CSV table of C-alpha atoms and ligand atoms in Angstrom, one decimal:
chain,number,residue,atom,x,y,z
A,1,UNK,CA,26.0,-57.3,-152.2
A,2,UNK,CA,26.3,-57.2,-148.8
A,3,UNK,CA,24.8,-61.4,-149.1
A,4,UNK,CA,28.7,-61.4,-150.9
A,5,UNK,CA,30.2,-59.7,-148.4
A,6,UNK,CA,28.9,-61.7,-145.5
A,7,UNK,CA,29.7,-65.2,-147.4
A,8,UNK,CA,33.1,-63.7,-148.1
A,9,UNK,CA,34.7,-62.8,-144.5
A,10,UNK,CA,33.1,-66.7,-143.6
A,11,UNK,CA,35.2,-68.2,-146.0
A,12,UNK,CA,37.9,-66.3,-145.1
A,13,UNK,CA,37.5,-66.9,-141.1
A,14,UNK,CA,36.8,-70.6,-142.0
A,15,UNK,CA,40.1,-70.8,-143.9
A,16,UNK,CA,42.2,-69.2,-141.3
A,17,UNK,CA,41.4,-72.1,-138.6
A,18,UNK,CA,41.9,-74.5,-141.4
A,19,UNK,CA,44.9,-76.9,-139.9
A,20,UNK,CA,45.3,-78.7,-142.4
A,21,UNK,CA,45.8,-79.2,-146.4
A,22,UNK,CA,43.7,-80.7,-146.5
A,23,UNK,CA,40.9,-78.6,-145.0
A,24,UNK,CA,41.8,-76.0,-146.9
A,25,UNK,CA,41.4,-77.9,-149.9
A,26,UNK,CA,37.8,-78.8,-148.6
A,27,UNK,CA,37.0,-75.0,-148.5
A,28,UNK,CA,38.1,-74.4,-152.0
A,29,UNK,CA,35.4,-76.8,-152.8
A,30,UNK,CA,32.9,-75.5,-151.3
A,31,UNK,CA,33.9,-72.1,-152.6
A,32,UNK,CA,35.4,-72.4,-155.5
A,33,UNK,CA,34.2,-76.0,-156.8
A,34,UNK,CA,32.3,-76.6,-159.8
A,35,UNK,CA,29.5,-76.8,-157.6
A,36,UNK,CA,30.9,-74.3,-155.4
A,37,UNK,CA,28.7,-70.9,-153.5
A,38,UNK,CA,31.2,-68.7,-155.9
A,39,UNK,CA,31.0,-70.6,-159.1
A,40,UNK,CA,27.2,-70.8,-158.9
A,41,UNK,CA,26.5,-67.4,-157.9
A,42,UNK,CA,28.6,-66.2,-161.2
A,43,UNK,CA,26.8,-68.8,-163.3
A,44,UNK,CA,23.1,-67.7,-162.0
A,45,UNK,CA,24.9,-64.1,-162.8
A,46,UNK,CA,24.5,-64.9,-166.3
A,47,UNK,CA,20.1,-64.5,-165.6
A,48,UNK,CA,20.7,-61.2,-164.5
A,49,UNK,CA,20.0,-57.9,-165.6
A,50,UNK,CA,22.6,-56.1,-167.5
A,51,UNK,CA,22.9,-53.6,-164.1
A,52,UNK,CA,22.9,-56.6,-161.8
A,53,UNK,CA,26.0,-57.8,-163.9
A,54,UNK,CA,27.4,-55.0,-164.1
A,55,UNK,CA,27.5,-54.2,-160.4
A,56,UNK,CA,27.9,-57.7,-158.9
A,57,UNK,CA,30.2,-59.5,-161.3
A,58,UNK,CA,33.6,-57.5,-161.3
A,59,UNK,CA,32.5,-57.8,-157.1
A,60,UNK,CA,32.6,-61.4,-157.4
A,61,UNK,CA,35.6,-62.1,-159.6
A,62,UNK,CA,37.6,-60.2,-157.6
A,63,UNK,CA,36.2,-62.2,-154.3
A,64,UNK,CA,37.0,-65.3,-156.5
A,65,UNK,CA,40.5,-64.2,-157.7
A,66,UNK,CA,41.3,-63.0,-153.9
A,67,UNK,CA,40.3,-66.5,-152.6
A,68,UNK,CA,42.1,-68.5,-155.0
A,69,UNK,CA,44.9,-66.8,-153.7
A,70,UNK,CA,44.5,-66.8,-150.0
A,71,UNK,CA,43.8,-70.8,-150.0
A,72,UNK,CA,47.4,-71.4,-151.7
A,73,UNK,CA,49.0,-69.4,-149.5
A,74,UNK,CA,47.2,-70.8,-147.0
A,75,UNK,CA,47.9,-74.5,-148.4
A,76,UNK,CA,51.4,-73.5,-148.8
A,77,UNK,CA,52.0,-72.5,-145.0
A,78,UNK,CA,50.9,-75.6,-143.7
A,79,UNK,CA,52.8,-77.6,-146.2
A,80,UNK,CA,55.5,-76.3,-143.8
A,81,UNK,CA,56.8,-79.0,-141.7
A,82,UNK,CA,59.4,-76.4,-140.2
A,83,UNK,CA,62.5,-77.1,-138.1
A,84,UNK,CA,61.0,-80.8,-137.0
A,85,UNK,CA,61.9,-81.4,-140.4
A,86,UNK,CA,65.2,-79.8,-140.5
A,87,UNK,CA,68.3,-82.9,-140.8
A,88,UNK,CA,71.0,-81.4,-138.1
A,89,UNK,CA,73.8,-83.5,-139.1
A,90,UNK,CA,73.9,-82.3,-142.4
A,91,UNK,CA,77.0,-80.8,-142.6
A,92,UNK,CA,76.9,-77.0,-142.9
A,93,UNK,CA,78.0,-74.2,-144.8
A,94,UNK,CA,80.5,-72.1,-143.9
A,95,UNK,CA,80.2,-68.5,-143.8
A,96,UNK,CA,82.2,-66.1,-145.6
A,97,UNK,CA,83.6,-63.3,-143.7
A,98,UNK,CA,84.9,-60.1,-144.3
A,99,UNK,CA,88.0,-59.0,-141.8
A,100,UNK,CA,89.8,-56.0,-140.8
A,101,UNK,CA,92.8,-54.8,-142.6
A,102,UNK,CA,96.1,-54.7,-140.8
A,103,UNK,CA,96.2,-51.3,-141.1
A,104,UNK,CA,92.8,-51.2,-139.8
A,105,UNK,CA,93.8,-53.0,-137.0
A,106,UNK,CA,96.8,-51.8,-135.8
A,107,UNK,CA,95.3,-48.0,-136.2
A,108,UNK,CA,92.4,-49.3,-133.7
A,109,UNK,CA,95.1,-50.7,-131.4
A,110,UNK,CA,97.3,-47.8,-131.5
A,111,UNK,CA,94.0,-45.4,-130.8
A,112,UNK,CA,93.2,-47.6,-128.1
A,113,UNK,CA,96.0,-47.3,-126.1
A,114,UNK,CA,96.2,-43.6,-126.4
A,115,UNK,CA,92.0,-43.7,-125.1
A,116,UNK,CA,93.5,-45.6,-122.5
A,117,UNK,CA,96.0,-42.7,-121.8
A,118,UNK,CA,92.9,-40.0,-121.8
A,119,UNK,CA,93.7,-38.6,-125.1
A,120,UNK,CA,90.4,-38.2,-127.5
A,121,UNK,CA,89.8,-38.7,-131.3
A,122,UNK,CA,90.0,-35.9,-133.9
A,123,UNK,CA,90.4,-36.7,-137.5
A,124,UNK,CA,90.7,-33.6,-140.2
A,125,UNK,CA,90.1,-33.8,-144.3
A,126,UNK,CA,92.3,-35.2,-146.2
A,127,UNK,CA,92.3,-32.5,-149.1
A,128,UNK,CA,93.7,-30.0,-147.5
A,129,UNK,CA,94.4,-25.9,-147.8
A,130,UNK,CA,98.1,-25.2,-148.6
A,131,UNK,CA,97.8,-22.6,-145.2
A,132,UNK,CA,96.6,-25.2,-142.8
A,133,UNK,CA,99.1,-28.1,-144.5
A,134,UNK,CA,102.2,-25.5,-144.7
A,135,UNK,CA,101.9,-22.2,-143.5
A,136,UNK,CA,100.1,-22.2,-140.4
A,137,UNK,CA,102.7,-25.0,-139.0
A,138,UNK,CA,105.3,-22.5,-139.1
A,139,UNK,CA,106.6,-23.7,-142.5
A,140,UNK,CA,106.8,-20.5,-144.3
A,141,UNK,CA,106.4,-20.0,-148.4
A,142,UNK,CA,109.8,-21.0,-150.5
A,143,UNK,CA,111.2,-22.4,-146.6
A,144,UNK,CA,113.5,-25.6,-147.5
A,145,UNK,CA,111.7,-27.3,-144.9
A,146,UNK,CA,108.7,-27.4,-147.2
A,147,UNK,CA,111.0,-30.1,-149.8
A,148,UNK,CA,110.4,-32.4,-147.0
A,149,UNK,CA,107.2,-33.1,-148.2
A,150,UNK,CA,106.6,-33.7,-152.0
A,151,UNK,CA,103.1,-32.7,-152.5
A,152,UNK,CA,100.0,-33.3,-154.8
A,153,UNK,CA,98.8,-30.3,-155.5
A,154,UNK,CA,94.8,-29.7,-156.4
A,155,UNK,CA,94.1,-27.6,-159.3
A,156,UNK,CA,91.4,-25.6,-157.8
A,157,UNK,CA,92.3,-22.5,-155.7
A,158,UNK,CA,90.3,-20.1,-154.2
A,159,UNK,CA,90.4,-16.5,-153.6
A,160,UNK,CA,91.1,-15.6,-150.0
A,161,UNK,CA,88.8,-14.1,-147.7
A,162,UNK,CA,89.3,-16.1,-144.5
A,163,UNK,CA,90.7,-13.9,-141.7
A,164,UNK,CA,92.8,-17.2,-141.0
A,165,UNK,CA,94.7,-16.6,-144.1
A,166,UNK,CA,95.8,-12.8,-143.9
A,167,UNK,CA,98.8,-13.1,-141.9
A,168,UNK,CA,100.1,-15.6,-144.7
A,169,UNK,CA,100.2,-12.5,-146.8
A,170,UNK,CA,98.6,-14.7,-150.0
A,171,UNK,CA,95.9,-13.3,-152.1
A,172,UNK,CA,95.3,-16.8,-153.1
A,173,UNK,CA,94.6,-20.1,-151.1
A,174,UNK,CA,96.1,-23.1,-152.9
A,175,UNK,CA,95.1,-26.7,-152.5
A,176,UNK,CA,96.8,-30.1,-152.2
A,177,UNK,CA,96.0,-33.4,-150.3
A,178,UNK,CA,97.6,-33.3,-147.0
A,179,UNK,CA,101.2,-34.6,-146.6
A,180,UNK,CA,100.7,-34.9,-143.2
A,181,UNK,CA,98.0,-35.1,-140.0
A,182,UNK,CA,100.0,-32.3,-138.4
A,183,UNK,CA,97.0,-29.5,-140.3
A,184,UNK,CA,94.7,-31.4,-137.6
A,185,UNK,CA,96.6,-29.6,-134.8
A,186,UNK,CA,95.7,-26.5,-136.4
A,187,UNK,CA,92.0,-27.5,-137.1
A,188,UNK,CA,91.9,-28.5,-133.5
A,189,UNK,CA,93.4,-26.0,-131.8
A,190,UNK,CA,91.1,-23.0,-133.6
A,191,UNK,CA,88.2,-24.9,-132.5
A,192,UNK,CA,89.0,-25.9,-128.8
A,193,UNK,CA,90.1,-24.0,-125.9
A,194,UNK,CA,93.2,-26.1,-124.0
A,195,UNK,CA,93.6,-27.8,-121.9
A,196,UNK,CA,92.9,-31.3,-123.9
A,197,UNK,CA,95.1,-33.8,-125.4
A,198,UNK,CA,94.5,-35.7,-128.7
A,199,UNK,CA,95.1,-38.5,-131.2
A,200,UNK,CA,94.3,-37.8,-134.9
A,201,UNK,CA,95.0,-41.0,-137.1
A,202,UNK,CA,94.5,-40.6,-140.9
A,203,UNK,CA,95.6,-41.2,-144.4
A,204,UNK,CA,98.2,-38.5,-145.9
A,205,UNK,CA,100.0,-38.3,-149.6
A,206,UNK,CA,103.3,-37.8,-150.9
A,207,UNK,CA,104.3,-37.6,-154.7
A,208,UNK,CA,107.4,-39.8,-154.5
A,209,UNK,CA,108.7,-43.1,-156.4
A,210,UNK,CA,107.5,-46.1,-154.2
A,211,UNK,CA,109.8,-48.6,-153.1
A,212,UNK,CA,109.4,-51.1,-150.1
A,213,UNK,CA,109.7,-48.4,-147.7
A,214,UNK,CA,107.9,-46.0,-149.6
A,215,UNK,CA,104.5,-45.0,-150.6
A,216,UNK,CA,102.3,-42.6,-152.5
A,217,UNK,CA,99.8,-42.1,-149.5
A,218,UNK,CA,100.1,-44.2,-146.1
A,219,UNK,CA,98.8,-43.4,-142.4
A,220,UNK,CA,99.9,-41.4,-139.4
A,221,UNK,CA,99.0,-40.6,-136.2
A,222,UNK,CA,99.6,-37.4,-134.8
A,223,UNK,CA,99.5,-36.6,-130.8
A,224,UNK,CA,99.0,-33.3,-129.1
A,225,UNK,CA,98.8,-31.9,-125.8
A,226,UNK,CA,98.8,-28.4,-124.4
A,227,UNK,CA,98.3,-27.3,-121.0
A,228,UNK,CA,99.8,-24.8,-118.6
A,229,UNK,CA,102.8,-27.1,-117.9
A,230,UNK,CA,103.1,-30.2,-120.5
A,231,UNK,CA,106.8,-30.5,-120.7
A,232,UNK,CA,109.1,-33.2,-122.6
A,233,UNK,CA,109.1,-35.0,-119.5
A,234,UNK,CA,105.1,-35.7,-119.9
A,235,UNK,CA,105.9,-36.2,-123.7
A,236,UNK,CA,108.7,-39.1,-123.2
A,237,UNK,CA,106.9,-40.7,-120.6
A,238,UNK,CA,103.3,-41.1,-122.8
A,239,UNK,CA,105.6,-41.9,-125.8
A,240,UNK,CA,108.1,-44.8,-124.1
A,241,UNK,CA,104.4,-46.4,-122.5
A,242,UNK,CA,102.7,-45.9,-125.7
A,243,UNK,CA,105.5,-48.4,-127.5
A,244,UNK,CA,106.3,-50.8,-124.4
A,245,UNK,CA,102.4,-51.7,-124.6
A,246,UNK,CA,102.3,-51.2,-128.4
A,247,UNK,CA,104.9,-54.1,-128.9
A,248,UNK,CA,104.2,-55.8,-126.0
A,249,UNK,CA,108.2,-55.8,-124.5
A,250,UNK,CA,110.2,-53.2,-122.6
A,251,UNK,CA,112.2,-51.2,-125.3
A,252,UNK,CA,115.1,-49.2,-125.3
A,253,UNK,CA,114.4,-45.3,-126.5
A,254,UNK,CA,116.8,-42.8,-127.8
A,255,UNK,CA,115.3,-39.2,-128.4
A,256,UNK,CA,117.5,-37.5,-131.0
A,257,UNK,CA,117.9,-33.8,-131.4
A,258,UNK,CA,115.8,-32.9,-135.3
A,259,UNK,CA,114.2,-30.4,-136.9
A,260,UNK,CA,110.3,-29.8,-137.7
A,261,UNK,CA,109.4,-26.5,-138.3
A,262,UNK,CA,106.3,-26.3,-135.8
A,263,UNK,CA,108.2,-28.0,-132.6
A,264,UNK,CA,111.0,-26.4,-130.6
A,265,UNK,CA,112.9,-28.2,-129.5
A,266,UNK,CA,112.6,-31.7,-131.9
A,267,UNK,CA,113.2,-34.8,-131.4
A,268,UNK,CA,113.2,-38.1,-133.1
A,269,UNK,CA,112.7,-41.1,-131.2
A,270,UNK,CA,114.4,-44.3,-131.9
A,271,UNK,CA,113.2,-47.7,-130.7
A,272,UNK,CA,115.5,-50.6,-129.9
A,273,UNK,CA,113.7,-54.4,-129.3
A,274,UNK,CA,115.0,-56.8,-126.3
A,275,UNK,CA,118.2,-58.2,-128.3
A,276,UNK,CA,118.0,-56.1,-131.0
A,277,UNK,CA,120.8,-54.3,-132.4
A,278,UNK,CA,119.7,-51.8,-134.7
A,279,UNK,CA,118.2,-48.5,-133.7
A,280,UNK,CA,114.6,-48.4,-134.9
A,281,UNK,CA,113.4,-44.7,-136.2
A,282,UNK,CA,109.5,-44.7,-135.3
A,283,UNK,CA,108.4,-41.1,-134.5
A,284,UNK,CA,108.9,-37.2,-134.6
A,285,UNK,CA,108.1,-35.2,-131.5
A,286,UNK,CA,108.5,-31.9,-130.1
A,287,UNK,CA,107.9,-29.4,-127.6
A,288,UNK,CA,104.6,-27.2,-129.9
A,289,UNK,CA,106.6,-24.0,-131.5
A,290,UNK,CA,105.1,-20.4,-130.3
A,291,UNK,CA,104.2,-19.3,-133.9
A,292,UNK,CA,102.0,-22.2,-134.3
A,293,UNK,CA,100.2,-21.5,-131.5
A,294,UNK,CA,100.1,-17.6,-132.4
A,295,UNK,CA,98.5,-19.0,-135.6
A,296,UNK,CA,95.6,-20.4,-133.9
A,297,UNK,CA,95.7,-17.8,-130.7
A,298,UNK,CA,96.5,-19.7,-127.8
A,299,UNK,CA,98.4,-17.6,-125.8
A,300,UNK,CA,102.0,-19.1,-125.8
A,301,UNK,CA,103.1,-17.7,-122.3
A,302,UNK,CA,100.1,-19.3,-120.8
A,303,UNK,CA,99.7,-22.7,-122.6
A,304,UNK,CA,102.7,-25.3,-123.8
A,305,UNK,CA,102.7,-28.7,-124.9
A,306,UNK,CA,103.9,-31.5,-127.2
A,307,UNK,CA,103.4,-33.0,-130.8
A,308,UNK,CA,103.9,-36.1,-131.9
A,309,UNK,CA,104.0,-38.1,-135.4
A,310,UNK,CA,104.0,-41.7,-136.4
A,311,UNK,CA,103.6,-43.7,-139.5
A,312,UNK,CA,101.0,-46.6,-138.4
A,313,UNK,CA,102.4,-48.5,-141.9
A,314,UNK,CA,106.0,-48.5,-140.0
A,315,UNK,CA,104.7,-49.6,-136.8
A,316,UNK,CA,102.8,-52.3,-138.4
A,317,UNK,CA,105.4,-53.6,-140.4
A,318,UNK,CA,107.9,-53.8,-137.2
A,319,UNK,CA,105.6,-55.5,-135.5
A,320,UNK,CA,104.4,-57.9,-137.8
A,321,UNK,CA,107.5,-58.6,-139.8
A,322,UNK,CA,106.2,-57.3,-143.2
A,323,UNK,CA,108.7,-56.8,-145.3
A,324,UNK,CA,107.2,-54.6,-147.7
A,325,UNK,CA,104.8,-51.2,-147.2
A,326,UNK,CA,103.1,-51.7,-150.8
A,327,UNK,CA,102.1,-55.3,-149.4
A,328,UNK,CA,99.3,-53.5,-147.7
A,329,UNK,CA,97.6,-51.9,-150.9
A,330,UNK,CA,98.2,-55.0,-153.4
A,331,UNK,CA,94.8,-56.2,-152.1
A,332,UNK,CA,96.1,-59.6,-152.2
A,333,UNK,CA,93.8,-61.9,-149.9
A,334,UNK,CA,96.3,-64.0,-149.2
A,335,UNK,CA,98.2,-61.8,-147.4
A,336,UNK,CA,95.1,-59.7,-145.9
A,337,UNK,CA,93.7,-63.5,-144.5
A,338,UNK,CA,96.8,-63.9,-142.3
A,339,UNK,CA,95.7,-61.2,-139.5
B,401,DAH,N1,104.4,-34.2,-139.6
B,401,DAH,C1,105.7,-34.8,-139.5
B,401,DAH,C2,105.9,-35.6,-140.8
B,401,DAH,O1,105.0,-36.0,-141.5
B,401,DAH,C3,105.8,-35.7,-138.3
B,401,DAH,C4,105.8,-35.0,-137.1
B,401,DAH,C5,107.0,-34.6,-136.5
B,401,DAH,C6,104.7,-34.6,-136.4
B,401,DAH,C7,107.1,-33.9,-135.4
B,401,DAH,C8,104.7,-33.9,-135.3
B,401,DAH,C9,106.0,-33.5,-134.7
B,401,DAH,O2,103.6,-33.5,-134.6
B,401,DAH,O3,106.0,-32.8,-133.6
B,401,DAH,O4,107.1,-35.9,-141.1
């Protein structure tokens, strides 16, 4: 056996410096041929004893079947003529590839220059509790305010334990997908001490009838900023060089007196182009109200800042010229190719 075993690693050695078809085909010969040291050993098998064949002839079919084997492969490798061979003016394929979406891309865009600004990332789930959506913003059950934004509501609820949730005076927690990034303030502000500033851009829902302007879920990005003396100053400055850089031009700004329920005061802020005539609504801002920072307990007479919210479909479509928001979910290629 161990004859077998010695004959075996030779021919394998041998066929390894083969370097050519040729020699390998040589080797099979000699090992494999009809006079070959494999086919006569199996054929003088046939003398044997029945425990000689027993014990050496599953050995030596095996040794044959695994050299059959190696010497293709082995033929097959240096078949390879490789590169040398390889015609380079053939003319080539062209890849396929995949590319952003505009959305994709203008979110990166408007995250970067923020980053560049020193505000971090957050980001927040987009099925949402009703407290964290609603009440902890300051938008208190049966409010009007809360007929601003027409919500999906999930079925499941669950009963409330939270310590979060006992000021809200529910015995059950209700949930719905978020109408707006705004709950992210909340999530962030429980979890971090201030000072910090952030950027949270995400996808949020509305049950509403779309129309070119309109959508059942689109994107935001919502700003924040506490510290012991962010003031409305801090917040038009960040937001006027946040949409000179984002359109690439010197705009005009108007910052409107509003209403949101977790700023006071509120603004809206209104862009104008170079040459432009219309006013250009593009964001919601405030100074953050004391009850939403009671609901996460900052102290409100040692920390202040701003909040901020933008649709990143809006901002897109301004600067793009798209004249339709449900353009961005028809998954037409055609339209997706052109950015
Ligand atoms: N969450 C508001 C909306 O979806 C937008 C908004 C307004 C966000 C004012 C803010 C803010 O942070 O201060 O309509």
């Amino acid at each position: 056996m161990s004859d077998y075993k010695k004959i075996k690693e030779e021919a394998i050695q041998a066929l390894r410096e083969a370097k050519s078809v040729e020699r390998a085909e040589e080797l099979r010969v000699v090992y494999l041929g009809r006079k070959g040291v494999i086919t006569t050993a199996l054929r003088a098998l046939a003398e044997k004893s029945i425990e000689e064949k027993r014990s050496d002839g599953p050995e030596l079919n095996a040794f044959r079947k695994e050299l059959e084997d190696r010497i293709k492969e082995r033929k097959k490798e240096l078949s390879f003529k490789g590169v040398a061979n390889f015609d380079l003016t053939m003319p080539g394929k062209k890849l396929k590839r995949g590319s952003l979406h505009p959305l994709s891309i203008v979110e990166k865009e408007i995250v970067a220059i923020f980053k560049s600004m020193n505000f971090s990332v957050a980001e927040g789930p987009e099925a949402e509790s009703e407290y964290y959506n609603f009440d902890a913003l300051n938008i208190p059950e049966n409010h009007p305010a809360r007929e601003m934004w027409d919500t999906f509501w999930l079925e499941s609820s669950q009963k409330i334990s939270d310590n979060n949730f006992k000021s809200s005076n529910k015995k059950v927690e209700k949930f719905l997908m978020r109408t707006h990034t705004s709950p992210v303030q909340i999530r962030f502000m429980k979890e971090n001490k201030p000072p910090f500033q952030i950027v949270v851009p995400g996808r949020v829902f509305r049950y509403e009838a779309t129309d070119m302007s309109h959508e059942i879920n689109f994107h935001q990005i919502e700003g924040l900023s506490i510290g012991r003396s962010i003031n409305l100053a801090n917040l038009k400055f960040i937001i006027e060089e946040f949409f000179n850089r984002f359109f690439g031009k010197k705009l005009e700004f108007r910052f409107r007196p509003s209403y949101f329920p977790f700023v006071e005061p509120g603004v809206e802020v209104d862009i104008k182009m170079p040459g432009g005539e219309k006013w250009l609504e593009v964001m919601g801002a405030g100074m953050v109200h004391k009850n939403v920072l009671k609901a996460v307990k900052i102290d409100e007479r040692e920390w202040q800042g701003f909040a901020f919210g933008m649709g990143v479909e809006r901002l897109a479509m301004l600067k793009y010229k798209i004249p339709d928001i449900r353009m961005f979910y028809a998954g037409d290629l055609r339209f997706i190719r052109q950015f």
